[in-house]
Each structure stands twice: as C-alpha cells, then as structure tokens.
CSV table of C-alpha atoms and ligand atoms in Angstrom, one decimal:
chain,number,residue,atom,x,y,z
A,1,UNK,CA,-15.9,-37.0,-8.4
A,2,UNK,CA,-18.3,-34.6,-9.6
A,3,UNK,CA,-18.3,-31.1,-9.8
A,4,UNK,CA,-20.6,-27.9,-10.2
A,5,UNK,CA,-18.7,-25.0,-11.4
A,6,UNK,CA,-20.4,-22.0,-11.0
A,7,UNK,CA,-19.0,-18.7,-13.1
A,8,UNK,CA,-16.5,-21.8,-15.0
A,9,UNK,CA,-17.0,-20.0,-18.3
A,10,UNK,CA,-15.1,-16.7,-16.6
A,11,UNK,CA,-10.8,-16.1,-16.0
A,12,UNK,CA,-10.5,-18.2,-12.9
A,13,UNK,CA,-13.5,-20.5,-13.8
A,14,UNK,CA,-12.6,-21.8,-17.1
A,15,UNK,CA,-9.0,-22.2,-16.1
A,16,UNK,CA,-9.9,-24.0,-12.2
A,17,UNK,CA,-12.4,-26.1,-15.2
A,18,UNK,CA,-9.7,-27.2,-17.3
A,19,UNK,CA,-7.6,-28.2,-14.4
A,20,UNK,CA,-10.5,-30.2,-12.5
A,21,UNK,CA,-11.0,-32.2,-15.8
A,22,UNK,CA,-7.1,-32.9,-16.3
A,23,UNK,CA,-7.2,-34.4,-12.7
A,24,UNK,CA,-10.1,-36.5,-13.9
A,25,UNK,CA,-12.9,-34.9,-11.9
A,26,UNK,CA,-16.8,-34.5,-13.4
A,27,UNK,CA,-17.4,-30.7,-14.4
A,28,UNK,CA,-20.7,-29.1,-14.7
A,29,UNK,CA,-20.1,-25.3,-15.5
A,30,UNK,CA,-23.0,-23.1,-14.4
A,31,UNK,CA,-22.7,-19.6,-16.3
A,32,UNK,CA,-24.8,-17.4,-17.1
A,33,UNK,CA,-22.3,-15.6,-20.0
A,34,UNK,CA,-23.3,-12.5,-18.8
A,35,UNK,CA,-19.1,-12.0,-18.4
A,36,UNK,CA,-17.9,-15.5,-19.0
A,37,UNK,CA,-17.0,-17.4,-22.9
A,38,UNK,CA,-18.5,-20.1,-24.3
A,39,UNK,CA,-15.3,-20.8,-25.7
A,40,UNK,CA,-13.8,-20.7,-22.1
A,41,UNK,CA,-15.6,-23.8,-21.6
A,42,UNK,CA,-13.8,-26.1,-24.3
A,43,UNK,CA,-16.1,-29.5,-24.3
A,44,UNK,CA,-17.1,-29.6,-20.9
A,45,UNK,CA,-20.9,-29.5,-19.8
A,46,UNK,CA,-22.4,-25.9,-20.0
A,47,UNK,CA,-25.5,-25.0,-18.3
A,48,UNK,CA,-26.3,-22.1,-19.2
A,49,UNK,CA,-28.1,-20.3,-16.4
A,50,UNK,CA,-27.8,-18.1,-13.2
A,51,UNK,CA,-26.6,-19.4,-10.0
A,52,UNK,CA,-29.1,-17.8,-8.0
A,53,UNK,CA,-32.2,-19.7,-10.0
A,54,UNK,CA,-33.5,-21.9,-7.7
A,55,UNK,CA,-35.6,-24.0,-9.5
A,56,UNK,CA,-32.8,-24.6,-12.4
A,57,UNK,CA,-30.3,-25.8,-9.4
A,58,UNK,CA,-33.0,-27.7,-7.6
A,59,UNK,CA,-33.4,-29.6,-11.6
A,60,UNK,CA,-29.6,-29.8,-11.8
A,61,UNK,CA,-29.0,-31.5,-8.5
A,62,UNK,CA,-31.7,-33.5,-8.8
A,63,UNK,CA,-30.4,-35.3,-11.8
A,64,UNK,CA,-27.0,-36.0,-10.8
A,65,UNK,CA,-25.2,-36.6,-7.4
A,66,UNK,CA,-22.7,-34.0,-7.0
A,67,UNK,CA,-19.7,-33.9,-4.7
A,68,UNK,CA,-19.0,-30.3,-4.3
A,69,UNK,CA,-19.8,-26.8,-5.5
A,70,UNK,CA,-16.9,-24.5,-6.8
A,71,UNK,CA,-17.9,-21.2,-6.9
A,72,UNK,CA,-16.9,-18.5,-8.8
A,73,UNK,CA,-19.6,-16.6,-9.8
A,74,UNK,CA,-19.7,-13.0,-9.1
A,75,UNK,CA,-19.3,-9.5,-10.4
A,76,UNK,CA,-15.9,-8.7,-9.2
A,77,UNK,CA,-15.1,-4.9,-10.0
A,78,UNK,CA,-14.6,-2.7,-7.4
A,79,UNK,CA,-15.0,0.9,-8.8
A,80,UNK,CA,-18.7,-0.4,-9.9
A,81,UNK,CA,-19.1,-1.9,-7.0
A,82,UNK,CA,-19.1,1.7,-5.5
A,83,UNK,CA,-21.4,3.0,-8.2
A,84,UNK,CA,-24.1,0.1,-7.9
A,85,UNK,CA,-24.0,-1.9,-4.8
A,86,UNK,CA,-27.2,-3.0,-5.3
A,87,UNK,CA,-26.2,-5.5,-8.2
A,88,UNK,CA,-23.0,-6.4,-6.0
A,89,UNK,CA,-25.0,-7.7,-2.9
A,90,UNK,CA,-27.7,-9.2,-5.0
A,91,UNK,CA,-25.5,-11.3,-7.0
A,92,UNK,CA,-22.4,-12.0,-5.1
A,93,UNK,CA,-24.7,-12.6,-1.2
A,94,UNK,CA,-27.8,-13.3,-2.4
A,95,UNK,CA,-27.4,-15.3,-5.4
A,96,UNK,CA,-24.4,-17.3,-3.4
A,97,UNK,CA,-26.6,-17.9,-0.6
A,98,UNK,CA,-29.6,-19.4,-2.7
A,99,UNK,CA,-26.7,-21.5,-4.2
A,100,UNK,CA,-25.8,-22.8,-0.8
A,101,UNK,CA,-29.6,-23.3,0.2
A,102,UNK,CA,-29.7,-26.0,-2.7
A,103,UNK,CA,-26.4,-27.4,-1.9
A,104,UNK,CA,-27.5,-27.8,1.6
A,105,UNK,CA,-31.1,-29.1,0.1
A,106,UNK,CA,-29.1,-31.8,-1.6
A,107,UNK,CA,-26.8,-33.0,0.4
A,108,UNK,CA,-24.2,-31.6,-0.9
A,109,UNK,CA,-20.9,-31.7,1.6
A,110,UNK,CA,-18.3,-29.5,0.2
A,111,UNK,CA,-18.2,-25.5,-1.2
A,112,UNK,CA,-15.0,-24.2,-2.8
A,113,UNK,CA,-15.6,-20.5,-2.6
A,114,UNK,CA,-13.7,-17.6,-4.7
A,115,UNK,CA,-13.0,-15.2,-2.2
A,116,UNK,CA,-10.6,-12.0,-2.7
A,117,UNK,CA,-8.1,-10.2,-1.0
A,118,UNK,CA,-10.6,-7.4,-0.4
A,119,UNK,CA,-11.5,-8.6,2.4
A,120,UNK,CA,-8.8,-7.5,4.1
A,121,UNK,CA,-9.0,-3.6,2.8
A,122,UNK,CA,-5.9,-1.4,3.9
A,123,UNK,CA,-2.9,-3.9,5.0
A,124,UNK,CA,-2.2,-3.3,8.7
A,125,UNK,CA,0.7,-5.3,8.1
A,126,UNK,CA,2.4,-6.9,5.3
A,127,UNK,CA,2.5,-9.8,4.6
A,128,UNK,CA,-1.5,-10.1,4.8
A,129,UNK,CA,-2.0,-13.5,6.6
A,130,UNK,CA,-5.2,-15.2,7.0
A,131,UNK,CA,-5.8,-13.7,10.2
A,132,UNK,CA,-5.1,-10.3,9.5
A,133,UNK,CA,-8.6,-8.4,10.2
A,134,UNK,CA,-11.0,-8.2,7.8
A,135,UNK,CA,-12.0,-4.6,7.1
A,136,UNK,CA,-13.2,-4.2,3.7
A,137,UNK,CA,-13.3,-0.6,2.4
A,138,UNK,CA,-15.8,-1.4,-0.4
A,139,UNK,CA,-19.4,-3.1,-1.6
A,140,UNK,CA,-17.1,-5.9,-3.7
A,141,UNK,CA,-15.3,-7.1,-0.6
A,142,UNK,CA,-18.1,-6.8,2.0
A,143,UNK,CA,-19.8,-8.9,0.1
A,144,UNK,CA,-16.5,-11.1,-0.4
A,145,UNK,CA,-16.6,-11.3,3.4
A,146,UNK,CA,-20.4,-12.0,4.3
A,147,UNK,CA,-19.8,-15.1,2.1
A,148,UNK,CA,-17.1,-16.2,3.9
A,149,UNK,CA,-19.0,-15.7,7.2
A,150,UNK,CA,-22.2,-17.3,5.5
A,151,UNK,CA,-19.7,-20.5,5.1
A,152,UNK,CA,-18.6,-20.4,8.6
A,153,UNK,CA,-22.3,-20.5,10.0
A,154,UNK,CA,-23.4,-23.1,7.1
A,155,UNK,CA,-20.8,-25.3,8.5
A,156,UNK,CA,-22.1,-25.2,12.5
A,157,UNK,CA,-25.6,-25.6,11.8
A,158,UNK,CA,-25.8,-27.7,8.5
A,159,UNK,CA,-22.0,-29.3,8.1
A,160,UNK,CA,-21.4,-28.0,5.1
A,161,UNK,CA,-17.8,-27.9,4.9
A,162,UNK,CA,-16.1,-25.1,2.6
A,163,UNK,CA,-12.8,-23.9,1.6
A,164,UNK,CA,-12.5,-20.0,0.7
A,165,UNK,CA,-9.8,-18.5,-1.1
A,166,UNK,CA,-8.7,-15.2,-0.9
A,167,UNK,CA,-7.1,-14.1,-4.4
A,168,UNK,CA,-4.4,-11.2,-4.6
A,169,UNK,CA,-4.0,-10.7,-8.5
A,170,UNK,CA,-4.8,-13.2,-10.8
A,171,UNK,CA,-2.9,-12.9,-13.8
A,172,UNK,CA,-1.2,-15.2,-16.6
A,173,UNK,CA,-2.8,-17.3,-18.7
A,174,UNK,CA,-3.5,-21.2,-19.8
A,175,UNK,CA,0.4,-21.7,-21.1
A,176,UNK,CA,-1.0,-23.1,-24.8
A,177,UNK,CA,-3.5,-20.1,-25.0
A,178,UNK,CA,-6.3,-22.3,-25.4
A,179,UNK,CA,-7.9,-20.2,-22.8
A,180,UNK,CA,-7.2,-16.6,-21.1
A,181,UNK,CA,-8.2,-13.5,-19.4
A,182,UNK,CA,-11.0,-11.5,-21.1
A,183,UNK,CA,-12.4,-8.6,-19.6
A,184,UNK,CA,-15.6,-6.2,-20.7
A,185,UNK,CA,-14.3,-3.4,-20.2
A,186,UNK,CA,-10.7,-4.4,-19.3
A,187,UNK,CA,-9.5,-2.7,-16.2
A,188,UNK,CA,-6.3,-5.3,-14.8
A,189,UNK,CA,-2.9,-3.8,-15.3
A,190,UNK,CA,-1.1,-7.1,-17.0
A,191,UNK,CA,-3.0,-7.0,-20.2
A,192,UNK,CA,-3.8,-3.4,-20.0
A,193,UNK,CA,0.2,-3.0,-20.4
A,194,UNK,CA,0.5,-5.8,-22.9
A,195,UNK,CA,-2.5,-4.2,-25.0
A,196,UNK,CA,-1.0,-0.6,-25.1
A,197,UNK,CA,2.3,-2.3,-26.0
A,198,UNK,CA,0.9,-3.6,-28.9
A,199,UNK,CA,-1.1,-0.7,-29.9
A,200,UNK,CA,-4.1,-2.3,-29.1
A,201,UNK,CA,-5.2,0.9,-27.1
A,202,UNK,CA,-3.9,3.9,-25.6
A,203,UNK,CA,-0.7,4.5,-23.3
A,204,UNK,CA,-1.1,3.3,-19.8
A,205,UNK,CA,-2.0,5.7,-16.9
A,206,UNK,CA,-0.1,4.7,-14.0
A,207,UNK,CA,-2.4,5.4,-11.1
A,208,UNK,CA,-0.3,6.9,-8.6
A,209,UNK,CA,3.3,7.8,-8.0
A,210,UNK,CA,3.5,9.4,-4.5
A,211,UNK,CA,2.6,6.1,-2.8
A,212,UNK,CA,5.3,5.6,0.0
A,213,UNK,CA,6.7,2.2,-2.1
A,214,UNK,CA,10.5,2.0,-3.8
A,215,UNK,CA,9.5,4.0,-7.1
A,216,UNK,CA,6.4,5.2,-5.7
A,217,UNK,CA,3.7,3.7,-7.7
A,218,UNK,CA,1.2,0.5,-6.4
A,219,UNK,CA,3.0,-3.0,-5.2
A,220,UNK,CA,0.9,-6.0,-5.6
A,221,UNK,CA,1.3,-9.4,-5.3
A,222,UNK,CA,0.5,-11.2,-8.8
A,223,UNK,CA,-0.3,-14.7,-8.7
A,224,UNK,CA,-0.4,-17.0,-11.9
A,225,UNK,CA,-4.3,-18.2,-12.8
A,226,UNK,CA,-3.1,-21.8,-12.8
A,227,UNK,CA,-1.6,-21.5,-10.1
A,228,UNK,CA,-4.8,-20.6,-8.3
A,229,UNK,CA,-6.5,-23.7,-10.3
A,230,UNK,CA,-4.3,-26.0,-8.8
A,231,UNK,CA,-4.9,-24.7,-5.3
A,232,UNK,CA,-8.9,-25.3,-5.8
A,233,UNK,CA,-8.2,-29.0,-6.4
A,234,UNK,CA,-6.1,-29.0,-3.5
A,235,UNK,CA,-8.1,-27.4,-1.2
A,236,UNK,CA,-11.4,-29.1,-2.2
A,237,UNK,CA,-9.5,-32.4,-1.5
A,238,UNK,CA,-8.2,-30.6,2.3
A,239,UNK,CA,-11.7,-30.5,3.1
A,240,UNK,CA,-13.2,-33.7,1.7
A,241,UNK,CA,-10.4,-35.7,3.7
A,242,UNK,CA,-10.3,-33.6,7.0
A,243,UNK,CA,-14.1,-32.7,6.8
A,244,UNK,CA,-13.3,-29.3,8.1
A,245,UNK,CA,-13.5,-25.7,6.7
A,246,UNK,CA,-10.3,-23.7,6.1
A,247,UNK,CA,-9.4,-20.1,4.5
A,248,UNK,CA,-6.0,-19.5,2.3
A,249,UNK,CA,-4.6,-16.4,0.9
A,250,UNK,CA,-3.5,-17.1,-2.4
A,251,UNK,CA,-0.4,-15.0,-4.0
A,252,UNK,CA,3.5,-15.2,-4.5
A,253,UNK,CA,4.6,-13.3,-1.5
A,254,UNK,CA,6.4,-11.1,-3.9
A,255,UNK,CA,5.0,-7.6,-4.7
A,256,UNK,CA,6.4,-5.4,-7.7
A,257,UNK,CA,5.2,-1.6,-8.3
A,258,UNK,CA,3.2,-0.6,-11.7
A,259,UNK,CA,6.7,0.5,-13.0
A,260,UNK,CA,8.2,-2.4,-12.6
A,261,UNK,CA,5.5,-3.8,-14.4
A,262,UNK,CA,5.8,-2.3,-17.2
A,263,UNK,CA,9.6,-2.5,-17.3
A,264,UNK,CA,8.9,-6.5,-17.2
A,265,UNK,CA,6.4,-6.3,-20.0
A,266,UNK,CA,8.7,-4.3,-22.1
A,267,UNK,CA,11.2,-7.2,-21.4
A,268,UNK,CA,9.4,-10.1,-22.0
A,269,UNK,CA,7.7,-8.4,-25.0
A,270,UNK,CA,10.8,-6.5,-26.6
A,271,UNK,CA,8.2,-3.9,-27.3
A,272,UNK,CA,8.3,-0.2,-25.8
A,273,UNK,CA,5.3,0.2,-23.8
A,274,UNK,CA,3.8,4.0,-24.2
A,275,UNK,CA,2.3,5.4,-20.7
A,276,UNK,CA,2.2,8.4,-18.8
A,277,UNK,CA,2.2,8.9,-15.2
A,278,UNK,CA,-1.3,9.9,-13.6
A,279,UNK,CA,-3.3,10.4,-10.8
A,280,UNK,CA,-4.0,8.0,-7.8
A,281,UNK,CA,-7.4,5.7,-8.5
A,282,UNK,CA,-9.3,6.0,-5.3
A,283,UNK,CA,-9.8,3.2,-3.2
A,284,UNK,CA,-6.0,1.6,-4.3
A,285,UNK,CA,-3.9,0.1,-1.4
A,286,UNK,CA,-0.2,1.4,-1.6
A,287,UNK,CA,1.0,-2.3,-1.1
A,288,UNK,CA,-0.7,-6.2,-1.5
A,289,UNK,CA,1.1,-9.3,-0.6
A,290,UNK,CA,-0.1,-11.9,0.4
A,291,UNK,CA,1.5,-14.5,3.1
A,292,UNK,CA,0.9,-18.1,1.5
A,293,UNK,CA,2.5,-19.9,4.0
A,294,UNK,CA,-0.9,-21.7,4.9
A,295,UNK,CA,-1.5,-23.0,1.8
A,296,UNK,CA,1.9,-24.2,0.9
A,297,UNK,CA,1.9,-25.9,4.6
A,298,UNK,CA,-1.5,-27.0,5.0
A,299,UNK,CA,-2.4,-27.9,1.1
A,300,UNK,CA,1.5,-28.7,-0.6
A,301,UNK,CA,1.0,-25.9,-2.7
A,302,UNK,CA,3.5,-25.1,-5.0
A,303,UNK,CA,2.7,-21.5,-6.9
A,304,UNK,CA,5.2,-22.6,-9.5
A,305,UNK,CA,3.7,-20.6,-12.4
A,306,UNK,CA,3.7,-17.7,-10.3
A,307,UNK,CA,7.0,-15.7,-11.0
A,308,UNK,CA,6.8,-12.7,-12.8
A,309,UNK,CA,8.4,-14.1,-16.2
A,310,UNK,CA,5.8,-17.0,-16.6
A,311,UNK,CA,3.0,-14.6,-16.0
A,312,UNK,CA,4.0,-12.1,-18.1
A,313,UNK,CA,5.2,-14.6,-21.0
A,314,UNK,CA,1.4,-16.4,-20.7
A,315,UNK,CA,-0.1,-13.3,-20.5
A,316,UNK,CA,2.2,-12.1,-23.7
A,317,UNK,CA,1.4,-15.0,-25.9
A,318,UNK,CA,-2.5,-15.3,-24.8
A,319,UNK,CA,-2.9,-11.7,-26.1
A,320,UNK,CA,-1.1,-12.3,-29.6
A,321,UNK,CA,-3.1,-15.8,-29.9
A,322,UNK,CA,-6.3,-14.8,-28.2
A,323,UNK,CA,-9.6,-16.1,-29.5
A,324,UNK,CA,-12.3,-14.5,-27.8
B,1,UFG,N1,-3.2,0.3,-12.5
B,1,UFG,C1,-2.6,1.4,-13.2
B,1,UFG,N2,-3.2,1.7,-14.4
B,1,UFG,C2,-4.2,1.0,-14.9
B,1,UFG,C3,-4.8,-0.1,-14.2
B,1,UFG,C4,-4.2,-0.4,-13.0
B,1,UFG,O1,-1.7,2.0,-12.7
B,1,UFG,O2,-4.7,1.4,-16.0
B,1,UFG,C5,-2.6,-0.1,-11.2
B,1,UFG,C6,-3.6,0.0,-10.1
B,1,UFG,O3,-3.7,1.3,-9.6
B,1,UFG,C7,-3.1,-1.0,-9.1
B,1,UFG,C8,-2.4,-2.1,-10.0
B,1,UFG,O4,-2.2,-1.4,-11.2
B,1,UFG,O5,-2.1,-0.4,-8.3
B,1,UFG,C9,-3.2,-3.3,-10.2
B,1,UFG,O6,-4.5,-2.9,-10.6
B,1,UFG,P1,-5.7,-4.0,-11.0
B,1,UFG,O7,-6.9,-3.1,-11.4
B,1,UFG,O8,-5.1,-4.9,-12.1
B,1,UFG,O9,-5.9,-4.8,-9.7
B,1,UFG,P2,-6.3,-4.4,-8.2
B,1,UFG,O10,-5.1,-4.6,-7.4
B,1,UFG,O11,-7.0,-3.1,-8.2
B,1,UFG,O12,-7.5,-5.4,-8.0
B,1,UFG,C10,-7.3,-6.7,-7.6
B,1,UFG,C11,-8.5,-7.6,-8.2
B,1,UFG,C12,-9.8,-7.2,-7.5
B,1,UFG,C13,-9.6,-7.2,-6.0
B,1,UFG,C14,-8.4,-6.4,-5.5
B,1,UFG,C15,-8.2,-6.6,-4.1
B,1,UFG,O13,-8.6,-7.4,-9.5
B,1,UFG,O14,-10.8,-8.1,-7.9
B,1,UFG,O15,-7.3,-6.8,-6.2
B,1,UFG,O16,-7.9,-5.5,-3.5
B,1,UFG,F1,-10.7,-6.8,-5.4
C-alpha cells in the first residue's frame, strides 16, 4: 500500500510515519518543515514542500499510484489561532482543500484526516461522543470542523472516502526516543512540567484553580501519540474495506487535573517540579474526555500506551534523550 503523509515530519506525523512503515505500508512524507524535523522523518521519503502546492502534488501523484492521503498538516495552536486567523483558514481549509482537489484529480480513494477535539468547543456533556454537537469556540477548530464537513461532501459527490480523527491530548513519545514531541514555542503541559522539572525553564503556571473539577485546576483526557498512530492504520484499513467514511474521538476516557499532572511527573521523574498557581488561560474548557467507545468497537482499538505512567515515562525519557 502506499501512502502520502502530509505534516509526517511533525508530533503525530512522524510517529503515525514510523508506525505505517512497521506495518509495511509505502510512506511519502510531505512537509514543509516550517514546524516539522527532518530528523522526525528517519529514512523514509521526504518531499519537501507545501501541501497546498498544486503543481508539486499534481507531479507527486503523477509519478506514483497512491492508495491514500494521511493528513496531518496544519497549524494547530489555538491562542494564535485567535491572533491570526487568517493563516489558520488559509492553511488548515484552503491548503487541505487543494490537497483533496488532487487527491480527487488522481483517483485517489481514501483520506485519513487529523481532526481535534476542538471541534466540539465547551462539553455539553461528558464524555464527548462523536455525536456530541460541534460548536467550536475558536479559528483552530472551525477550521478543524469545515474539513470534516468538506470530507462529508467530497464523499457524496466524488466518493472519496475519509476517516477523521478527533484528538484530545496527544502526549508521550516513540518508547526508544528515536522520535518525540517538539514544539516552537512549546505550549503542551506534559513536557512543559517535565522541562521546568529539569530546570530546563521556569516553574509552571497552572492556568486556573477555581474551575469546578476535584482540585480545581483543568481535566483533560491525555492520550499516548502511538496510540493515536495505531488508530490511523486502523481506521485507514475501516474505510478501505467498508468503503465508507467514519469519525472517532480519540482519548483514554480518563481525565486528570493540571495538579495531578504534575504530582505524576514528580513521580515518574523523582524530581520536585517548581510551579506556582496562576490565572485561567482564556478559551480553556474546565473538563475533556473523550468517549472512545467507537473506535475500540468499530476499529479493535486498544489505547494500550495510553495510561498516565507510559506517557509520562515516554515523555520523561524523550526529554532526557531528545535530539532535536
Ligand atoms: N496548562 C497549564 N499551564 C501551562 C500549559 C497548560 O496549566 O503552562 C493547562 C491548560 O490550561 C490545560 C492543560 O494544561 O488545562 C492542557 O493544556 P495544553 O495546552 O497542553 O492542551 P489543550 O488542552 O489546551 O489543547 C489541546 C490540543 C489542542 C486542541 C485542544 C482541544 O493541544 O491542539 O486540546 O481543545 F485544540
């Protein structure tokens, strides 16, 4: 099988990458490294380029048959997403849909698409199923959400069959830290703790501690990164086999506040981790959990990576081996 990997230099790319390849499959990775690594990409093919190019794709999927497009792709920060949504619907709607235009163009049958758990906004009820409403309360998971609908009406008027994932928090790390999470600026609370534990910057602010939650600080719902790789592969095959198009909420069903957190961390680590206790960030959800009923039913998933000790251990020994 043969695969183009769009964003497979970046967190979830490069890992969903090294996982396609393990099962055998034909990666392409498509990255721009605006955010992604080339050392992300190990020895797998690397074109360097942007997704929404359309004479680069046109060349690409003219010179090799491909099977499916996995797309990861995006600009995925929220706060910024505020700030400049300009650059958010450009790149994560228009860029996608000039990817899908080529797809279509050649015959391709099959999308994997990186979706997020912001496209569900404020929970209306816990956990967040896949048919909880969709009411985004920023740029970053509108845009999250018109992709998904794009996919829906690609499918009824060209048959392109897709398979979306919404994301809570991806966290964790390859488990022989030959790859990991590596953010410009860093803003995601797992290595932010594990950083400021090793003095690698400043005590934590914890954003918040008059949410309505046991300690009173943010609960979310972390799910391991190879976890979320070994959904991909399953759900590209769901599709491929049922030629149908489905959407799965990815996460452990478990939630644990920031405190907790950082009481893990200081577990796992054996370190102290310095912090203070701050003001709520705007736009944060008191709780995020996901239900992943759906895609332990409909796919076999097993989030076996995903407890908080693995991620936290992963994330632990990625940050004191880390190589880019
Ligand atoms: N947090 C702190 N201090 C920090 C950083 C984070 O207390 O320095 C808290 C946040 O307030 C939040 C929790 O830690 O309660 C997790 O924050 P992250 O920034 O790691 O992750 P988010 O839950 O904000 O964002 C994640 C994804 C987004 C996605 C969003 C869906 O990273 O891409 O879930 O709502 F859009």
């Amino acid at each position: 099988m043969n695969v183009l990997i769009t964003g497979g230099a970046g967190y979830i790319g490069s890992h969903c990458s090294r996982y396609f390849r393990a099962q055998g499959v034909d990666v392409t990775i498509l990255d721009d490294l605006s955010e992604g690594h080339r050392e992300a990409v190990g020895d797998a093919r690397l074109v360097v380029g942007d997704c929404g190019d359309g004479e680069l794709l046109s060349r690409l999927f003219a010179e090799k048959t491909y099977d499916a497009v996995v797309h990861f792709a995006a600009f995925t920060s929220v706060g910024e997403s505020v700030a400049e949504p300009r650059k958010y619907f450009h790149n994560n709607v228009e860029n996608m849909l000039t990817l899908m235009n080529a797809a279509v163009d050649h015959g391709v049958g099959y999308f994997v698409f990186s979706s997020s758990a912001a496209v569900f906004g404020e929970p209306a009820e816990l956990p967040i199923r896949e048919d909880h409403p969709q009411r985004p309360i920023n740029p970053y998971g509108e845009t999250k959400m018109i992709g998904e609908r794009m996919l829906a009406d690609y499918e009824r008027a060209y048959g392109l069959h897709s398979c979306s994932f919404r994301y809570f928090n991806a966290a964790g790390d390859a488990e022989d830290s030959a790859i990991g999470e590596s953010h410009q600026p860093e803003t995601h609370l797992i290595p932010l703790v594990i950083q400021a534990a090793l003095g690698k910057r400043p005590p934590l602010t914890v954003f918040g501690t008059d949410y309505d939650t046991r300690d009173g600080s943010c609960i979310r719902d972390y799910v391991h990164v190879e976890d979320l790789a070994s959904a991909h592969y399953l759900g590209l095959r769901y599709i491929m086999e049922h030629g149908t198009s489905e959407q799965f909420n990815l996460g452990s069903e478990t939630g644990f506040t920031v405190l907790e957190i950082i009481q893990a961390v200081e577990k796992v680590t054996g370190l102290p981790v310095p912090y203070s206790l701050g003001a709520r960030r705007a736009g944060d959800p008191a709780v995020l959990v996901a239900g992943n009923a759906k895609a332990k039913d409909l796919l076999g998933w097993d989030p076996k990576k995903s407890d908080l000790e693995t991620i936290l251990r992963d994330a632990y020994h990625w940050e004191l081996k880390r190589t880019y």
